[in-house]
Amino acid sequence: QIATIKYLANYQDDYAEELLFKAFSSPYLQVRMEASVALALKKSEKSIGIIESLMYKLPPYAHIYFPGIFAAIGTKNALSILKKMFAHSHQEVRLSAISSAAKYHYDEFLAPIRSGATHSECSDQEVCACALGVFKDYESINQLKILANSQSINVMLAASNALIQLGHEEYTEKIKNCALDKQPLAIPLLSEFRNSEHLLAGMLSNSNYIIKLNAALSLLKMRSSYSLPVIKDILVGKNKSIGYIPAFSQGRSLMIWKTVSNKEQLSKKYHIDIPAITHSFKEQLLISSLELCENDFISLAKDIFLNKEYELIPLTTELLENLNTTQSMALLEEQSSRIGEPLIRAYSNLALYRINGEERYKNNIYKWIKNKNNHDLFKFRDLLPFNDGVTKDNASLLTPDETSKIMIDSL
């Protein structure tokens, strides 16, 4: 059902929209939520009533998933519902409503956001400070300066970052000092600052792995080769029981990544699919690594092949195919005849066939498909947990497993 929704979401016609409405009769909540997102991305005015009805069938704490949906639709009626959520009984829903209004730059919500910045609750101050920076609200500079001196680290960081967005560069020192004081939530903000590369590189030797991890992620965002050793450790490290999950500040405007041990065991205990989140995180790192210099990316790809990281092989070969340079072609050619690794050979041959269409690569793919003719054609990986963000990236929530993917791509 979710695969069907993903397919229909790509079609901009009335019939596809009509079919998506049928998904609301599904007994599965995640199917109905995915249909809501698909219709929101189509900005479907007709969907507002049925999505609102679905929301009120759920307990109030679950309403956190809906502000982003109504904000994505963006019509007068949808924004009227979003406005009501600013006064929701659950704080997490209110914070989500503020973040969603800021994400889509709805200026009509600026007045309540300015008001929220004066509330006593630190989480309200944090998310509103962040929103005021997004809106570049110069009228709020004095209030942001007050919040930048808050005793709450989260509020201080959000307000200081907002002031920097408004042209007050002197507040970068506050964030840098906070990062040097080993406050992890300050580290991702450094990636936006000039001349912070060496500061972040120095954190890679920190004994606190959360500091080291997030410094490397910030360096990767800056396309710095300093990030490569840590990125390699994440993607091809020997300890496969380690999982990676996001951790948020109280107001949810700041986020870092942290590690958990025994990811399978913790998934069962807390009913969160940590392996799926970890895999998605690793794929995003691999995609971002393509922005490094070519030698760095080729080195990383070689390690993925060498260490037989099968879950990353499909994406690695696809990225090498898109890179289409002398080095990437040579690596694919090398892997296309690798002994004892049929899956790696198959993906490499497929990539090479798509690049130049040579008959020998096609014949190799045919042989592999014939040997796998008893495998289910449609076999999906586990779904990622539904989140409160509405983006086209949600299409990556559902993907075939490695064997199914190559069969489908080859056919």
XYZ file of C-alpha atoms in Angstrom:
411
model
C 0.000 0.000 0.000
C 2.814 2.409 0.849
C 4.644 1.525 -2.376
C 1.472 2.449 -4.274
C 1.256 5.787 -2.455
C 4.884 6.587 -3.318
C 4.122 5.844 -6.964
C 0.951 7.940 -7.071
C 2.637 10.870 -5.317
C 4.721 11.487 -8.453
C 1.681 12.039 -10.670
C 0.122 15.490 -10.850
C -3.370 14.637 -12.040
C -6.839 14.415 -10.529
C -7.115 10.636 -10.864
C -3.934 10.019 -8.852
C -5.311 12.320 -6.154
C -8.615 10.437 -6.172
C -6.806 7.124 -5.687
C -4.799 8.545 -2.770
C -8.047 9.314 -0.951
C -8.823 5.582 -0.993
C -5.773 4.991 1.192
C -7.643 6.556 4.131
C -9.791 3.422 4.305
C -6.680 1.341 5.067
C -6.564 -0.311 8.516
C -2.893 0.725 8.810
C -2.203 4.099 10.400
C 1.139 4.565 8.644
C -0.562 4.103 5.271
C -3.063 6.849 6.112
C -0.243 9.108 7.326
C 1.783 8.527 4.153
C -1.305 9.351 2.088
C -1.673 12.577 4.084
C 1.913 13.540 3.261
C 1.466 12.689 -0.439
C -1.660 14.845 -0.646
C 0.029 17.660 1.291
C 2.892 17.704 -1.205
C 0.262 18.020 -3.936
C -1.228 20.934 -1.943
C -4.615 19.254 -2.123
C -7.333 21.546 -0.762
C -9.821 18.654 -0.814
C -7.660 16.610 1.563
C -7.815 19.075 4.483
C -11.065 17.745 5.956
C -10.096 14.071 5.858
C -6.606 14.779 7.260
C -8.074 16.872 10.079
C -10.573 14.070 10.799
C -7.689 11.567 10.980
C -5.831 13.852 13.393
C -8.763 14.049 15.829
C -9.111 10.264 15.826
C -5.625 10.050 17.323
C -4.605 10.918 20.894
C -3.533 14.574 21.350
C 0.163 13.769 21.740
C 0.153 12.242 18.215
C -0.949 15.569 16.726
C 2.761 16.488 16.559
C 2.872 14.906 13.081
C 0.232 17.224 11.579
C 1.509 20.834 11.709
C 4.027 20.055 8.965
C 1.287 18.500 6.844
C -1.040 21.511 7.082
C 1.876 23.904 6.559
C 2.849 22.011 3.395
C -0.691 22.353 1.993
C -0.502 26.080 2.705
C -4.055 27.105 1.779
C -6.170 29.471 3.863
C -8.116 26.619 5.495
C -4.967 24.594 6.202
C -3.229 27.576 7.817
C -6.322 28.241 9.915
C -5.931 24.759 11.439
C -2.193 25.333 11.871
C -2.935 28.570 13.750
C -5.175 26.701 16.215
C -2.288 24.342 16.927
C -0.290 27.262 18.344
C -2.601 26.932 21.374
C -2.585 23.115 21.532
C -2.705 21.481 24.967
C 0.521 19.554 24.305
C 3.694 21.602 24.234
C 5.387 19.364 21.640
C 2.550 20.076 19.196
C 2.853 23.832 19.781
C 6.587 23.672 19.116
C 5.985 21.695 15.925
C 3.445 24.286 14.757
C 5.928 27.145 15.285
C 8.718 25.264 13.486
C 6.426 24.421 10.565
C 5.261 28.028 10.176
C 8.883 29.182 10.124
C 9.978 26.470 7.691
C 7.443 27.673 5.110
C 7.982 31.387 5.923
C 4.366 32.198 6.770
C 4.686 35.828 7.878
C 1.153 35.891 9.273
C 2.415 33.817 12.226
C 5.146 36.287 13.130
C 3.134 38.057 15.852
C 2.459 34.937 17.986
C 6.061 33.820 17.457
C 7.346 37.181 18.733
C 5.047 36.780 21.714
C 6.308 33.239 22.337
C 9.876 34.518 22.538
C 8.902 36.390 25.719
C 7.365 33.342 27.449
C 9.039 31.884 30.518
C 9.285 28.344 29.105
C 12.794 27.683 27.774
C 11.518 25.409 25.003
C 9.154 28.161 23.778
C 11.986 30.714 23.865
C 14.296 28.383 21.949
C 11.962 27.482 19.085
C 10.713 31.065 18.745
C 14.270 32.436 18.691
C 15.113 29.975 15.930
C 11.981 30.976 13.983
C 12.749 34.697 14.310
C 16.151 34.044 12.773
C 14.546 32.169 9.868
C 12.149 35.078 9.315
C 15.056 37.540 9.637
C 12.873 39.605 11.933
C 14.885 42.745 12.652
C 12.201 44.046 15.017
C 13.054 41.202 17.415
C 16.776 41.923 17.713
C 16.513 43.375 21.227
C 14.533 40.371 22.494
C 17.004 37.998 20.841
C 19.878 39.777 22.583
C 18.137 39.170 25.898
C 17.698 35.475 25.037
C 21.335 35.218 23.939
C 22.248 35.814 27.600
C 19.894 33.105 28.855
C 21.086 30.581 31.434
C 19.656 27.882 29.184
C 22.314 26.664 26.743
C 19.676 25.753 24.155
C 18.028 29.183 24.275
C 21.387 30.947 24.160
C 22.482 28.920 21.099
C 19.210 29.428 19.211
C 19.141 33.161 19.927
C 22.829 33.671 19.112
C 22.433 31.825 15.827
C 19.360 33.930 14.991
C 21.333 37.114 15.667
C 24.102 35.903 13.343
C 21.464 35.391 10.633
C 20.447 39.006 11.257
C 24.008 40.224 10.670
C 25.408 40.268 14.229
C 28.575 38.256 13.523
C 29.979 38.942 16.993
C 27.704 36.227 18.386
C 29.723 33.528 16.603
C 32.166 33.686 19.523
C 29.423 32.671 21.951
C 28.676 29.556 19.912
C 32.356 28.717 19.404
C 33.033 29.031 23.136
C 30.046 26.826 23.849
C 31.403 24.177 21.460
C 34.832 24.389 23.118
C 33.088 23.817 26.455
C 31.990 20.422 25.009
C 28.337 21.325 24.439
C 27.426 18.984 21.543
C 24.406 21.008 20.355
C 26.701 23.921 19.472
C 28.823 21.862 17.088
C 26.441 21.553 14.081
C 26.065 25.355 14.057
C 29.802 25.749 13.419
C 29.474 24.343 9.906
C 27.840 27.624 8.841
C 30.726 29.786 10.083
C 33.769 30.862 8.133
C 37.153 29.830 9.540
C 35.719 27.108 11.803
C 37.301 24.154 9.967
C 40.391 23.940 12.165
C 38.323 24.324 15.331
C 36.170 21.373 14.262
C 39.202 19.358 13.166
C 40.653 19.758 16.639
C 37.531 18.141 18.095
C 38.159 14.920 16.156
C 40.641 13.850 18.810
C 38.167 14.405 21.649
C 37.644 11.387 23.885
C 33.883 12.068 23.916
C 32.647 10.244 20.815
C 29.506 12.391 20.497
C 31.744 15.474 20.184
C 33.962 13.677 17.662
C 31.007 12.336 15.652
C 29.208 15.656 15.308
C 32.425 17.515 14.540
C 33.023 15.075 11.671
C 29.468 15.559 10.395
C 29.935 19.325 10.428
C 33.230 18.975 8.565
C 31.547 16.741 5.996
C 28.917 19.425 5.472
C 31.796 21.837 4.843
C 33.278 19.338 2.314
C 36.404 18.990 4.412
C 38.693 15.957 4.018
C 39.298 16.064 7.774
C 35.968 14.268 8.145
C 36.987 11.197 6.146
C 38.493 8.946 8.891
C 35.403 9.237 11.094
C 33.028 8.808 8.136
C 34.894 5.645 7.152
C 34.626 4.347 10.705
C 30.851 4.889 10.650
C 30.309 3.248 7.261
C 32.738 0.323 7.447
C 33.524 0.023 11.167
C 33.797 -3.482 12.601
C 31.281 -3.002 15.431
C 27.991 -3.698 13.639
C 25.941 -3.545 16.838
C 26.335 0.258 17.051
C 23.331 2.299 15.976
C 22.947 6.002 15.224
C 19.932 8.047 16.257
C 19.120 11.777 16.315
C 18.867 13.631 19.618
C 17.041 16.942 19.914
C 17.160 19.938 22.193
C 14.165 20.659 24.419
C 12.644 22.988 21.826
C 13.581 20.630 18.976
C 15.292 23.415 17.010
C 18.768 21.928 17.545
C 19.791 18.384 16.687
C 22.842 16.152 16.979
C 23.548 12.490 16.264
C 24.521 10.039 18.971
C 25.424 6.378 19.125
C 23.674 3.526 20.888
C 25.071 0.069 21.538
C 23.126 -3.147 20.891
C 20.814 -1.464 18.367
C 18.734 -4.616 17.776
C 18.072 -5.124 21.482
C 17.189 -1.471 22.086
C 14.850 -1.485 19.081
C 12.761 -4.211 20.685
C 12.836 -2.528 24.080
C 11.753 0.946 22.911
C 9.792 -0.071 19.773
C 11.959 2.142 17.546
C 13.541 0.716 14.415
C 17.085 1.824 15.166
C 18.638 -0.383 12.420
C 16.459 1.321 9.771
C 17.334 4.790 11.118
C 21.025 3.813 11.180
C 20.942 2.566 7.596
C 19.246 5.754 6.372
C 21.839 7.829 8.256
C 24.691 5.921 6.622
C 23.202 6.350 3.157
C 22.907 10.104 3.678
C 26.559 10.224 4.767
C 27.595 8.320 1.661
C 25.664 10.719 -0.584
C 27.213 13.728 1.195
C 30.673 12.168 0.799
C 30.345 12.581 -2.958
C 30.923 16.319 -2.309
C 34.429 15.583 -1.009
C 37.338 15.541 -3.456
C 37.214 12.597 -5.857
C 40.168 10.762 -4.304
C 38.448 10.806 -0.900
C 35.195 9.436 -2.298
C 36.950 6.710 -4.318
C 38.906 5.713 -1.200
C 35.644 5.431 0.748
C 33.970 3.429 -2.028
C 36.922 1.013 -2.140
C 36.615 0.399 1.599
C 32.881 -0.297 1.252
C 33.592 -2.913 -1.432
C 36.538 -4.376 0.475
C 34.564 -4.727 3.706
C 31.530 -6.198 1.908
C 29.074 -3.609 3.219
C 26.270 -5.160 1.185
C 23.554 -2.726 2.302
C 25.618 0.159 0.906
C 26.651 -1.536 -2.358
C 23.564 -0.417 -4.390
C 24.041 3.251 -3.511
C 27.829 3.107 -3.873
C 27.650 1.721 -7.417
C 24.936 4.230 -8.326
C 27.087 7.139 -7.101
C 30.125 5.810 -8.951
C 27.990 5.508 -12.079
C 26.815 9.111 -11.749
C 30.383 10.280 -11.092
C 31.465 8.647 -14.390
C 35.159 9.533 -14.198
C 38.254 7.526 -15.084
C 38.728 6.496 -11.442
C 35.091 5.549 -10.828
C 34.928 3.524 -14.071
C 38.145 1.694 -13.156
C 36.765 0.783 -9.730
C 33.489 -0.504 -11.199
C 35.434 -2.496 -13.795
C 37.557 -4.025 -11.058
C 34.499 -5.021 -9.004
C 32.584 -6.357 -12.032
C 34.811 -9.441 -12.085
C 35.399 -9.839 -8.363
C 35.601 -13.497 -7.414
C 33.223 -14.831 -4.751
C 31.033 -11.712 -4.621
C 28.084 -12.191 -7.004
C 26.034 -9.274 -5.633
C 28.915 -6.814 -6.011
C 29.647 -8.150 -9.494
C 25.998 -7.788 -10.511
C 25.671 -4.178 -9.348
C 28.976 -3.211 -10.960
C 28.046 -4.849 -14.266
C 24.671 -3.108 -14.230
C 26.290 0.288 -13.611
C 28.793 -0.272 -16.414
C 26.063 -1.440 -18.803
C 24.041 1.692 -18.127
C 27.122 3.818 -18.809
C 28.258 2.305 -22.118
C 25.797 -0.461 -23.066
C 28.413 -3.121 -23.779
C 27.004 -6.598 -24.482
C 29.327 -8.411 -22.058
C 27.931 -6.512 -19.091
C 24.369 -7.321 -20.166
C 25.189 -11.027 -20.466
C 26.700 -11.054 -16.976
C 23.509 -9.479 -15.575
C 21.343 -12.074 -17.365
C 23.347 -14.881 -15.770
C 22.867 -13.384 -12.323
C 19.095 -12.946 -12.770
C 18.704 -16.577 -13.914
C 20.475 -17.753 -10.767
C 18.080 -15.677 -8.639
C 14.800 -16.527 -10.348
C 13.358 -17.945 -7.116
C 13.847 -14.684 -5.201
C 10.821 -12.470 -4.480
C 10.837 -9.628 -6.971
C 9.295 -7.179 -4.485
C 10.946 -7.490 -1.102
C 11.297 -4.266 0.867
C 13.557 -3.149 3.647
C 11.991 -2.303 6.992
C 10.193 1.043 7.018
C 11.655 4.048 8.743
C 9.490 5.424 11.576
C 7.105 8.159 10.432
C 8.352 11.629 11.349
C 6.811 15.082 11.588
C 8.696 16.452 8.595
C 7.032 16.744 5.193
C 9.596 16.623 2.381
C 10.068 14.829 -0.890
C 12.848 12.913 0.851
C 10.102 10.840 2.439
C 10.212 8.835 -0.789
C 13.336 7.162 0.570
C 11.371 5.636 3.447
C 10.505 2.613 1.313
C 13.164 0.876 -0.764
C 13.647 -2.657 -2.071
C 16.271 -4.799 -0.411
C 19.607 -5.272 -2.201
C 18.628 -8.338 -4.226
C 15.174 -7.078 -5.208
C 16.572 -3.702 -6.233
C 19.051 -5.087 -8.715
C 16.436 -7.424 -10.200
C 14.017 -4.520 -10.690
C 16.744 -2.171 -12.023
C 18.064 -4.836 -14.386
C 14.633 -5.640 -15.796
